[in-house]
XYZ file of C-alpha atoms in Angstrom:
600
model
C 12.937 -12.393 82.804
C 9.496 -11.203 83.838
C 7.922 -11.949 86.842
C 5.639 -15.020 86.715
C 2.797 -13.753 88.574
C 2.329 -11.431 85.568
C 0.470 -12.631 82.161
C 2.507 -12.538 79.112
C -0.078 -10.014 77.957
C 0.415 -7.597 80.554
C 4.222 -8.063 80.546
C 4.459 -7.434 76.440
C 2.335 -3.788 76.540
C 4.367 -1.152 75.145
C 2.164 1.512 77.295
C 3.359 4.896 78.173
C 4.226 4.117 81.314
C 6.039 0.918 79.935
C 8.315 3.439 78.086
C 9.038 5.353 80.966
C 10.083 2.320 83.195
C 12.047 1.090 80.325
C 13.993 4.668 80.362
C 14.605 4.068 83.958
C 16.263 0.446 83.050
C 18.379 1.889 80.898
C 19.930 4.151 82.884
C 20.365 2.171 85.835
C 20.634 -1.859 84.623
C 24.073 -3.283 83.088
C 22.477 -5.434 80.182
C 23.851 -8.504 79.006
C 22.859 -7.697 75.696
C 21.583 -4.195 73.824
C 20.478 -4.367 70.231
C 20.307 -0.863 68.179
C 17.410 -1.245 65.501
C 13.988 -1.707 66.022
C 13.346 -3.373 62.321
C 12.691 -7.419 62.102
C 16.029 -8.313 63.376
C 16.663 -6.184 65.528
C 13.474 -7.071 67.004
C 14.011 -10.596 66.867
C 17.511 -10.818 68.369
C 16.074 -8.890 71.196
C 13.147 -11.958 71.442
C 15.984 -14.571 70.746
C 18.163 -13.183 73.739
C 15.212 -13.002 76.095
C 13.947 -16.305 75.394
C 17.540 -17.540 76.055
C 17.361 -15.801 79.449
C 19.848 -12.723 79.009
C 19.117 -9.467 80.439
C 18.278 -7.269 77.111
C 17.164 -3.969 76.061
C 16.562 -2.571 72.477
C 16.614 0.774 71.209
C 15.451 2.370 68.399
C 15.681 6.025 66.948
C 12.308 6.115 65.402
C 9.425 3.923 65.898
C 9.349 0.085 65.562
C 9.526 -1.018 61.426
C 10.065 2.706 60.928
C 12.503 1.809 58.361
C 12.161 -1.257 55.479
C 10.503 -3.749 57.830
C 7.395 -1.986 56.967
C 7.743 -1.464 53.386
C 7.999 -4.466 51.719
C 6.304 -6.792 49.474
C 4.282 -8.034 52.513
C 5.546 -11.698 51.498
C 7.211 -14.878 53.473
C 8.373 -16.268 50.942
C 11.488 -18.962 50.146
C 12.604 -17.078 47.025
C 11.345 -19.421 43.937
C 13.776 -17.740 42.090
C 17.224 -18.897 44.043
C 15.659 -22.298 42.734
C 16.536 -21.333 39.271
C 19.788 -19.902 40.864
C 20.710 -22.921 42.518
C 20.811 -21.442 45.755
C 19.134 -24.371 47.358
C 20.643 -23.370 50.902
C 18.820 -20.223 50.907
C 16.032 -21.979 49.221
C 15.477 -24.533 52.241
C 16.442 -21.816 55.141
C 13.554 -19.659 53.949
C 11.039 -22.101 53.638
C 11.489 -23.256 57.069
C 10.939 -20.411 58.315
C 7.902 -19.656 56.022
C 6.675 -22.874 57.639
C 7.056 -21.818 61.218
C 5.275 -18.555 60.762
C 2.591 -19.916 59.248
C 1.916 -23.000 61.104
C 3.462 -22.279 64.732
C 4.796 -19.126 65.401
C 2.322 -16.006 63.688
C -0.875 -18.356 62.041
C -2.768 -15.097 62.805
C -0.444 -12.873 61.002
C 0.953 -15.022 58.141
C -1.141 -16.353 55.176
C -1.435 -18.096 52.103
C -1.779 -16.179 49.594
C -2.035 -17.775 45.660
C -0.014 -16.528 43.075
C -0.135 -17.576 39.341
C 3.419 -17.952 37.579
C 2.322 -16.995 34.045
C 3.260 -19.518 30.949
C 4.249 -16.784 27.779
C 4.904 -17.489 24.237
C 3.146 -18.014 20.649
C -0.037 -20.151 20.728
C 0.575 -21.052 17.179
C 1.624 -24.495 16.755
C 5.323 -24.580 15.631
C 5.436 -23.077 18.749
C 4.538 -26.063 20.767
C 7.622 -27.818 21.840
C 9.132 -24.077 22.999
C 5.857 -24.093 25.443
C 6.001 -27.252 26.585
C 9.616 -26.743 27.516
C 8.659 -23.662 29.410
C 5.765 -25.347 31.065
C 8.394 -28.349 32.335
C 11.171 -25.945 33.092
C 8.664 -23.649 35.409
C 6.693 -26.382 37.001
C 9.804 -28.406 37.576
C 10.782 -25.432 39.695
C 7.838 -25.093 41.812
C 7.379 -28.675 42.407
C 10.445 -28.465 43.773
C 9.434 -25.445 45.520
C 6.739 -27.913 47.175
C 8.812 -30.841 48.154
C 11.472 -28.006 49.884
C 8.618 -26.756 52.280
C 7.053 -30.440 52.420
C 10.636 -31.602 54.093
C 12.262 -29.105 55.322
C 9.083 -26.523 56.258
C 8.371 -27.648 59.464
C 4.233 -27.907 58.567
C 3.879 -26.308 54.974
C 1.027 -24.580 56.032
C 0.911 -23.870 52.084
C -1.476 -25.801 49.671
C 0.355 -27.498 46.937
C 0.777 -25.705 43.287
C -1.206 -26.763 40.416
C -1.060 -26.493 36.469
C -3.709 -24.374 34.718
C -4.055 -24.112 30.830
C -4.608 -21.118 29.364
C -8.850 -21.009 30.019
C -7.581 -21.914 33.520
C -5.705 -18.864 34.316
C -7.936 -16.443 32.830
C -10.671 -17.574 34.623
C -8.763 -17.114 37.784
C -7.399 -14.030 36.914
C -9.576 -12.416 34.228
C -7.653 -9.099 33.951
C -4.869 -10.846 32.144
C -3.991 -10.250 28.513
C -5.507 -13.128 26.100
C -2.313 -13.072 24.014
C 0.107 -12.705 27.361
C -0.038 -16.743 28.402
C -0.349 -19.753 27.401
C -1.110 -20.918 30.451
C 0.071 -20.745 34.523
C 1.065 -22.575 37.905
C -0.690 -21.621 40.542
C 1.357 -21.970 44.131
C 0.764 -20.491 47.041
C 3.402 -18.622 49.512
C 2.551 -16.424 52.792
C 1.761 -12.908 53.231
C 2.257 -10.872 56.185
C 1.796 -7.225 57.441
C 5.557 -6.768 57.940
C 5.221 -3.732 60.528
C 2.616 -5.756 62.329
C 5.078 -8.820 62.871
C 7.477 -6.605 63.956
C 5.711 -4.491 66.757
C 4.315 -7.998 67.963
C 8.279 -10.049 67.929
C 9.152 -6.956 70.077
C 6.096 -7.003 72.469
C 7.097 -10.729 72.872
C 10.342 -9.710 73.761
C 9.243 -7.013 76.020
C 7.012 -10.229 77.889
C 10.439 -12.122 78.221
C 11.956 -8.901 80.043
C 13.328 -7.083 77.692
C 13.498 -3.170 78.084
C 12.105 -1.732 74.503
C 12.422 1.809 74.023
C 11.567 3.919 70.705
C 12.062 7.382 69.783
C 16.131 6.550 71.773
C 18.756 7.585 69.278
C 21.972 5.585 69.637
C 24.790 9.152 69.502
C 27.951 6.824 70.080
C 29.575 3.917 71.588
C 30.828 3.484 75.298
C 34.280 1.592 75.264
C 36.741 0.602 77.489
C 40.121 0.257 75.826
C 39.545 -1.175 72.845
C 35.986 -2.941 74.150
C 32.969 -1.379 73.392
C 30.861 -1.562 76.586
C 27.349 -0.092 75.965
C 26.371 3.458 73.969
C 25.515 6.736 74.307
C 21.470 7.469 73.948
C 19.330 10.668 73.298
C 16.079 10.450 74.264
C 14.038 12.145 71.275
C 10.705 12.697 73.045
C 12.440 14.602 75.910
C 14.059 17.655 73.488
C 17.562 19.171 75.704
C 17.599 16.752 77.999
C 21.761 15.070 78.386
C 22.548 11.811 76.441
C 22.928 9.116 78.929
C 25.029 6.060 78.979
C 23.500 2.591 79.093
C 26.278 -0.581 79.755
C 26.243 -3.757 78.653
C 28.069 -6.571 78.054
C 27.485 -6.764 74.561
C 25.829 -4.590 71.893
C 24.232 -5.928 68.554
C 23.926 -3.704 65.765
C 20.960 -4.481 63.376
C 20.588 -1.145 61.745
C 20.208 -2.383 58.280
C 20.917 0.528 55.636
C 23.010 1.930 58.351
C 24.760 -0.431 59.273
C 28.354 1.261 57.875
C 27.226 4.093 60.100
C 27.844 2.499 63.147
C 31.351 1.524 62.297
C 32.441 4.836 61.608
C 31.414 5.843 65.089
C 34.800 3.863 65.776
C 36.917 5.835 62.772
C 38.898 7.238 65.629
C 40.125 3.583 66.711
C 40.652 2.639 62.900
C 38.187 0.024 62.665
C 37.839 -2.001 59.672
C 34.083 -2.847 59.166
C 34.559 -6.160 57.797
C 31.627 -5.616 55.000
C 29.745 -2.970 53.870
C 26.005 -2.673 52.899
C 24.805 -0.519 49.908
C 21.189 0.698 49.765
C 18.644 -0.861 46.941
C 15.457 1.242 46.437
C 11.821 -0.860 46.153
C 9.267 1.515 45.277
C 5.174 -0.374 45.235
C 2.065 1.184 44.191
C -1.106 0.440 45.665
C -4.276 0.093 43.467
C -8.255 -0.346 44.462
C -8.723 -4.176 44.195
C -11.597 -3.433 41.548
C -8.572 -1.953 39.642
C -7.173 -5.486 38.368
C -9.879 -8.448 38.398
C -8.071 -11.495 39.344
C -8.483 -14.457 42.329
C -4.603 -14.893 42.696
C -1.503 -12.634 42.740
C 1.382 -12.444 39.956
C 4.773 -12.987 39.855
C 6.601 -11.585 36.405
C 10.032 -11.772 34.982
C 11.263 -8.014 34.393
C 14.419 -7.585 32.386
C 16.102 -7.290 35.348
C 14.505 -8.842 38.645
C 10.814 -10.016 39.232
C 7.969 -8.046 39.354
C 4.392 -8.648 41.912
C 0.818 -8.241 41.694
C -0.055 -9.586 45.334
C -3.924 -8.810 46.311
C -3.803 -7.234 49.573
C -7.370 -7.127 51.237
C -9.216 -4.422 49.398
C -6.435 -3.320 47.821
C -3.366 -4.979 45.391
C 0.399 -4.141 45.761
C 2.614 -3.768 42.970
C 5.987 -4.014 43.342
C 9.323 -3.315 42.918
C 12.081 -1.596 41.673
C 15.718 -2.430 42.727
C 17.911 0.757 42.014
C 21.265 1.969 44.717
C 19.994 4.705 46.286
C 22.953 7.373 48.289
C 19.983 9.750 49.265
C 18.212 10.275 52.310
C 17.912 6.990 54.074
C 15.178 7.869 56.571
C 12.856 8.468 54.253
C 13.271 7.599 50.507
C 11.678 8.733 47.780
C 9.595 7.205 44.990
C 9.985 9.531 42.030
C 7.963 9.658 38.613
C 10.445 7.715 36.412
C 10.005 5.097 39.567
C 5.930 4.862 39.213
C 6.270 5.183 35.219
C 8.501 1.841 35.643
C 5.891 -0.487 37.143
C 2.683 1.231 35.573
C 4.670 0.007 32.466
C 5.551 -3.520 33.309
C 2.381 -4.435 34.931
C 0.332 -2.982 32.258
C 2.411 -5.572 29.485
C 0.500 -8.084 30.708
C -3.062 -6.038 31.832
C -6.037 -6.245 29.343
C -6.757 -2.671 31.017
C -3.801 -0.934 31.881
C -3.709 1.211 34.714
C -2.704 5.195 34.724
C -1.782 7.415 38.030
C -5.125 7.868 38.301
C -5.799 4.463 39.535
C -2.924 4.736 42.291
C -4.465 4.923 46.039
C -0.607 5.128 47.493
C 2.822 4.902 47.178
C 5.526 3.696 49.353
C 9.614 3.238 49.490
C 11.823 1.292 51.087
C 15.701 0.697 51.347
C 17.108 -3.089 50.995
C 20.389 -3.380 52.886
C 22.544 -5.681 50.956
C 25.707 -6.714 51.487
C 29.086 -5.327 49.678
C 32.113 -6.602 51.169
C 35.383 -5.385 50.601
C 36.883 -8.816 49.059
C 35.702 -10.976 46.559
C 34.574 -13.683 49.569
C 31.875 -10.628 50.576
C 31.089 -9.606 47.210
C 28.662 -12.194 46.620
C 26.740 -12.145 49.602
C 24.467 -9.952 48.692
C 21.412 -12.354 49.172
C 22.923 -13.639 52.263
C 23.377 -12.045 55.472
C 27.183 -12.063 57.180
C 27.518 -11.162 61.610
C 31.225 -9.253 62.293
C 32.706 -8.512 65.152
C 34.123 -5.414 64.053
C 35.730 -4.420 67.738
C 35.540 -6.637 70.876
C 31.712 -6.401 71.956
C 30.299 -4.996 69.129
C 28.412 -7.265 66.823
C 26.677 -6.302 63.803
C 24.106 -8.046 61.821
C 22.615 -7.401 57.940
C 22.135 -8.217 54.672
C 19.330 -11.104 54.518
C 15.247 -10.445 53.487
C 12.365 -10.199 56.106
C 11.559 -13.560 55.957
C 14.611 -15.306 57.644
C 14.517 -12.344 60.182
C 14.583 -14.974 62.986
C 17.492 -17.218 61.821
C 19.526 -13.768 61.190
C 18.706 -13.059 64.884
C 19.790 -16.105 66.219
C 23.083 -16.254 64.370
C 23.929 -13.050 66.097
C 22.892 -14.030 69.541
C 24.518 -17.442 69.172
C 28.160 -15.160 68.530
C 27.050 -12.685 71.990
C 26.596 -15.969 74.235
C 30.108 -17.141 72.855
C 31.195 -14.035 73.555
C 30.037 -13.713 77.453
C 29.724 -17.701 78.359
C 26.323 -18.434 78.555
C 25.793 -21.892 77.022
C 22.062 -21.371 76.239
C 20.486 -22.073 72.636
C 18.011 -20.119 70.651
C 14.405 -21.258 71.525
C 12.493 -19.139 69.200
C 11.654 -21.867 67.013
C 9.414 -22.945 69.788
C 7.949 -19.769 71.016
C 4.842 -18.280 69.421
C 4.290 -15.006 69.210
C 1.578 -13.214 71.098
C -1.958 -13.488 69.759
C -0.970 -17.191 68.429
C -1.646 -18.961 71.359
C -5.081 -20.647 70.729
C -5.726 -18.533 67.220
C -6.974 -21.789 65.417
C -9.549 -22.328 68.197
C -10.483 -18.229 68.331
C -11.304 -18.288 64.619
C -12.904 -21.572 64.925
C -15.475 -19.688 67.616
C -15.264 -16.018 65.726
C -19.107 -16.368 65.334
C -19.611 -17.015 69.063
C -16.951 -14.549 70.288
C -19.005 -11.960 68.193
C -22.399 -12.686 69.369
C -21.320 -12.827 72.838
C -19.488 -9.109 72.544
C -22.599 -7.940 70.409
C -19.881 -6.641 67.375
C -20.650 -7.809 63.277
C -18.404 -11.288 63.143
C -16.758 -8.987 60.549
C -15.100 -7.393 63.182
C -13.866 -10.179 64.466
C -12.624 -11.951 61.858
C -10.823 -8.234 61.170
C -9.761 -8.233 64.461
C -8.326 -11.937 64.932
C -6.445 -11.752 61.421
C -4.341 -8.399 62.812
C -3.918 -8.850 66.536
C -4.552 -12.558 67.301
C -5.909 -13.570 70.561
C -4.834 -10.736 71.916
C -8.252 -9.365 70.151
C -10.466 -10.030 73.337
C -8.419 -7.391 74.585
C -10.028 -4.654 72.127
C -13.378 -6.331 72.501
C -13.240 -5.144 75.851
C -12.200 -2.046 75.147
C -14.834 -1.407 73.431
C -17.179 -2.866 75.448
C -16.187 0.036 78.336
C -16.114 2.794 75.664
C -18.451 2.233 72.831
C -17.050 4.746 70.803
C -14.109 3.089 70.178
C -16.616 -0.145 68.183
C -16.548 3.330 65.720
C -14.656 3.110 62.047
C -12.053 5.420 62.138
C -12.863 8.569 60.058
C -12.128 7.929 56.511
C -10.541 4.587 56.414
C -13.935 2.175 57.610
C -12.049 -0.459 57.539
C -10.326 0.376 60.956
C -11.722 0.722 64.079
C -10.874 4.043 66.288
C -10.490 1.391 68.877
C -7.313 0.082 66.896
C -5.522 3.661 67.310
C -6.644 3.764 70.838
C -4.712 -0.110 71.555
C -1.734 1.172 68.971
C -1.016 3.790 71.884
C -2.370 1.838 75.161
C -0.065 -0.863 73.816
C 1.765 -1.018 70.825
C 4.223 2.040 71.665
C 2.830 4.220 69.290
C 3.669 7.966 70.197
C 2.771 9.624 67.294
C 0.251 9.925 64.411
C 2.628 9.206 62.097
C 3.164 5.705 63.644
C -0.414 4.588 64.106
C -1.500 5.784 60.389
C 1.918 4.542 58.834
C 2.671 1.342 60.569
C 0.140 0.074 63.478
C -2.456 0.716 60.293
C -1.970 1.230 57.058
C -4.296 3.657 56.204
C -1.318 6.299 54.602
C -1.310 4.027 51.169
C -4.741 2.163 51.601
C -6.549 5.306 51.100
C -6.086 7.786 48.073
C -6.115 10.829 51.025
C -3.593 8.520 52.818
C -4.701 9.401 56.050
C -5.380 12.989 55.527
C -9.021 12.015 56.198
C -8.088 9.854 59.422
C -5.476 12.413 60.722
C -7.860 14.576 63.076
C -9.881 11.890 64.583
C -6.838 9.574 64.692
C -5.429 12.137 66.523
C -8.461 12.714 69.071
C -8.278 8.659 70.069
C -4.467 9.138 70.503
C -4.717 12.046 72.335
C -6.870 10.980 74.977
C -4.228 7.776 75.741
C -1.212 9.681 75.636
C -2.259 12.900 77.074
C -2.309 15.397 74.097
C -3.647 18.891 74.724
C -5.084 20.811 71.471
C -1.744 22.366 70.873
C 0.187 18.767 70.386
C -2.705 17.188 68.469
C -3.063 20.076 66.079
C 1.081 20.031 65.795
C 0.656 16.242 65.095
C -1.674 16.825 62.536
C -0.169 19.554 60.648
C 3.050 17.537 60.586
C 1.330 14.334 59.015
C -0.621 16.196 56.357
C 2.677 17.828 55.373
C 4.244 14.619 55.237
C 1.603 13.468 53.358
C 1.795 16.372 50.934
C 5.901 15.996 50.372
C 5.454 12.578 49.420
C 2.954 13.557 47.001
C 5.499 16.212 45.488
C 8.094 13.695 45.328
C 6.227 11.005 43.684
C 5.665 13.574 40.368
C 9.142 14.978 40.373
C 11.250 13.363 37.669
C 14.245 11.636 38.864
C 15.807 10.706 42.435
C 17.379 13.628 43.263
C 14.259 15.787 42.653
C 12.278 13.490 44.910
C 14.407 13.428 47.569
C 14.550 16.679 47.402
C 11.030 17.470 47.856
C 10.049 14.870 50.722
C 13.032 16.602 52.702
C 10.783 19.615 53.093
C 9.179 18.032 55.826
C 11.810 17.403 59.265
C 11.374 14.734 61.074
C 8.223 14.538 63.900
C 10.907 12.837 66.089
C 13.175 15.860 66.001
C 16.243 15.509 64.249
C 17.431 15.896 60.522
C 17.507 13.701 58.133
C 21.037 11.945 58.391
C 22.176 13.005 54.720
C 25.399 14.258 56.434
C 26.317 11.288 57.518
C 25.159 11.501 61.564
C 24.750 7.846 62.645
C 21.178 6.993 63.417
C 20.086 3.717 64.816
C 16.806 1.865 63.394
């Protein structure tokens, strides 16, 4: 627990010397909880222990989100299409929790955002009764959709859907096709920057007490007969020094894609795993927002899933694939034939389609869904299961980013079991920092503005990405007026925003203020080769960088950069991958295609 005397603000910074007090924990505090993974629930079963009062720490090989907590489809959403699957359960779970972002927990971080369900079919009339029934059967389902999150979303926080004929949705979404719809619903569902939720549910954690430490690479488990007792860690910013030991009671495992990973650490004990989670590829393309003219997003049927045209600021994400993926898990690839795929189905429906040319960025994540071994686990691949593969040892996955917080408390309702500490999850309750008095702060924005003599544009930029907590870059910038700058090729970010990312956010390298504390490496069509040198000046100057590690951090992102770009025009998955492992890791190690466990 932290110590009262200090604000929750100054309790939750992720500064460098943060980090290095949280090394110190590790290696000296026995923990009555640690959590591997650094993705949404990982992050939030480190917030869900804390709040419950448990001595926790969290680790996490790479940065925070590093892995496919920051590369979704930037959506809360309560799955419209379980409705049609009848799975109601998962239906009602995720529109609670849609509700609690939106209205309690993150209001400054989770939005509505419209999207238009389009009505197909013949406008001839023998084809009349065939549309009607589609019209009934689709707006059936969203009504539905609407009285799930009016009962059981605690504050809907969503405006209700509405029917548009066919004038209707063109005129909100003029880009469409004249002979692709009949007609539309218009609902509404939220939309989040997913690595943005994350780094904030672990910098509430870290103002509950919890010790959070990046760039820590879980190498093994600690056990004690047949208990496992804590883990082995390498600190990856500290290259040669020894792996050290850190006990605890208790250690949760929320390493989504590699989550079988950490079982095998215990092949020598012959542990069964209990289930197994297989990779799914989702590759999105970003496009200029004058790209597609429309007022709402999409949602389409594909032949085999659903595809999404979500407007995203000045941009709009399309997205996504769903193919198994055995490559490179670190860092996946999106190949030609993956681009090809939604350049196709988007443009079915586009009055002007869109070519490569059009694309600003590209990016690839890995769903972990579940596989088990028996026809029980088999099914579960929407779901998300906790095991107990070995005494102590708890391990978490399968679910989507929106029930993040009811995954975490499952698992941290089985580690209180587990050590006798009757105390139930109060996460429900607890908003996240920056929500504290958001409503009122963008009720003033104008004032706030004119009294720190910035454009209310930058406030209203500000508040929508950081909260409350944006007084705290005001007066950063107020001290060094340099930081008020844009950040070199990508205006819509302050340099002040790179400066916080590392004062802050635990950001220690380019890679993780471009990629994830911004998003500048798919908003822009340089993806941050533009931003890289001046990104790297602001960084510098926080974390200490002489010219040798800010020209080393700069080469390594504009090769990045580069790799992706070969991968994205090479013509299958094994090409890709392939050509984005030309570039090693910034944090060090290789990429674990042999098989080396890796937490995060």
């Amino acid at each position: 627990m932290r110590d009262p005397s200090v604000s929750r603000y100054t309790a939750g910074r992720l500064s460098p010397a943060r980090r290095v007090a949280d090394l110190r924990r590790l290696r000296d505090e026995h923990f009555d909880v640690l959590v591997i993974g650094g993705g949404a629930t990982g992050a939030g079963a480190a917030l869900d222990a804390a709040s419950r009062g448990l001595k926790v720490a969290l680790v996490e090989a790479r940065d925070l989100a590093a892995g496919t907590s920051s590369r979704s489809s930037k959506l809360i959403h309560g799955g419209l299409r379980y409705l049609e699957q009848l799975e109601l359960h998962l239906v009602h779970e995720a529109l609670t929790e849609r509700g609690l972002l939106a209205s309690r927990l993150a209001p400054h971080l989770v939005k509505p955002v419209p999207i238009l369900v389009p009505l197909t079919g013949s406008t001839r009339n023998r084809a009349l009764p065939k549309r009607a029934a589609q019209r009934a059967y689709y707006g059936l389902g969203v009504a539905a959709y609407d009285v799930f999150a009016g009962i059981f979303g605690q504050g809907r926080g969503m405006p209700l859907h509405k029917h548009l004929s066919r004038a209707g949705a063109r005129h909100l979404f003029p880009s469409l096709r004249a002979d692709a719809l009949n007609g539309a619903i218009r609902y509404y569902d939220g939309q989040v920057d997913d690595a943005r939720l994350v780094v904030t549910v672990a910098r509430t954690a870290a103002s509950l007490g919890a010790a959070v430490v990046t760039s820590a690479r879980v190498t093994g488990f600690v056990r004690h007969a047949r208990e496992v007792v804590g883990v082995r860690v390498r600190d990856l910013e500290a290259p040669g020094s020894p792996d050290f030991e850190v006990r605890a009671k208790t250690v949760i495992a929320a390493t989504g894609v590699w989550s079988d990973d950490m079982t095998r650490m215990l092949d020598d004990v012959g542990v069964r795993p209990g289930l197994r989670v297989r990779a799914s590829k989702g590759v999105h393309l970003v496009v200029p927002r004058s790209a597609i003219t429309g007022d709402a997003g999409l949602i389409l049927r594909t032949a085999t899933s659903v595809l999404f045209v979500i407007p995203w600021g000045g941009h709009w994400i399309i997205g996504t694939t769903d193919t198994d993926w055995q490559l490179d898990r670190s860092h996946p690839a999106a190949s030609a034939r993956d681009i090809r795929y939604l350049l196709d189905q988007v443009n079915a429906v586009l009055e002007r389609p869109l070519t490569t040319d059009d694309i600003e960025g590209v990016y690839a994540g890995l769903r972990p869904l579940l596989s088990g071994d028996s026809e029980s686990t088999s099914a579960l691949s929407r779901e998300h299961a906790v095991v107990e593969p070995m005494l102590g040892l708890f391990i978490v996955a399968g679910g989507k980013y929106t029930t993040y917080r009811v995954m975490a408390s499952d698992v941290v309702d089985r580690v209180v079991r587990r050590i006798g500490v009757p105390a139930a999850s109060l996460t429900a309750q607890l908003p996240l920092l920056g929500a504290d008095g958001y409503a009122a702060a963008w009720r003033d924005r104008h004032d706030l503005a004119r009294r720190h003599g910035v454009p209310a544009g930058v406030v209203e930029h500000l508040l929508e990405r950081y909260g409350t907590l944006t007084t705290h870059l005001l007066a950063m910038i107020a001290a060094d007026p340099l930081l008020g700058a844009p950040l070199a090729g990508a205006p819509e970010y302050l340099a002040a925003e790179v400066a916080y990312a590392a004062q802050a956010e635990g950001a220690l390298h380019l890679d993780d203020v471009l990629t994830r504390r911004t998003r500048i490496s798919f908003e822009t069509p340089h993806r941050g080769a533009e931003s890289a040198a001046h990104a790297a000046e602001v960084m510098g100057r926080v974390l200490g960088w002489d010219a040798a590690v800010r020209d080393r951090e700069v080469e390594h992102y504009l090769a990045r950069v580069e790799a992706e770009r070969r991968s994205q025009r090479e013509p299958d998955d094994a090409a890709a991958d392939a050509a984005r492992l030309g570039v090693p890791d910034v944090r060090g190690f290789a990429a674990d295609r042999g098989g080396v466990p890796l937490s995060g």
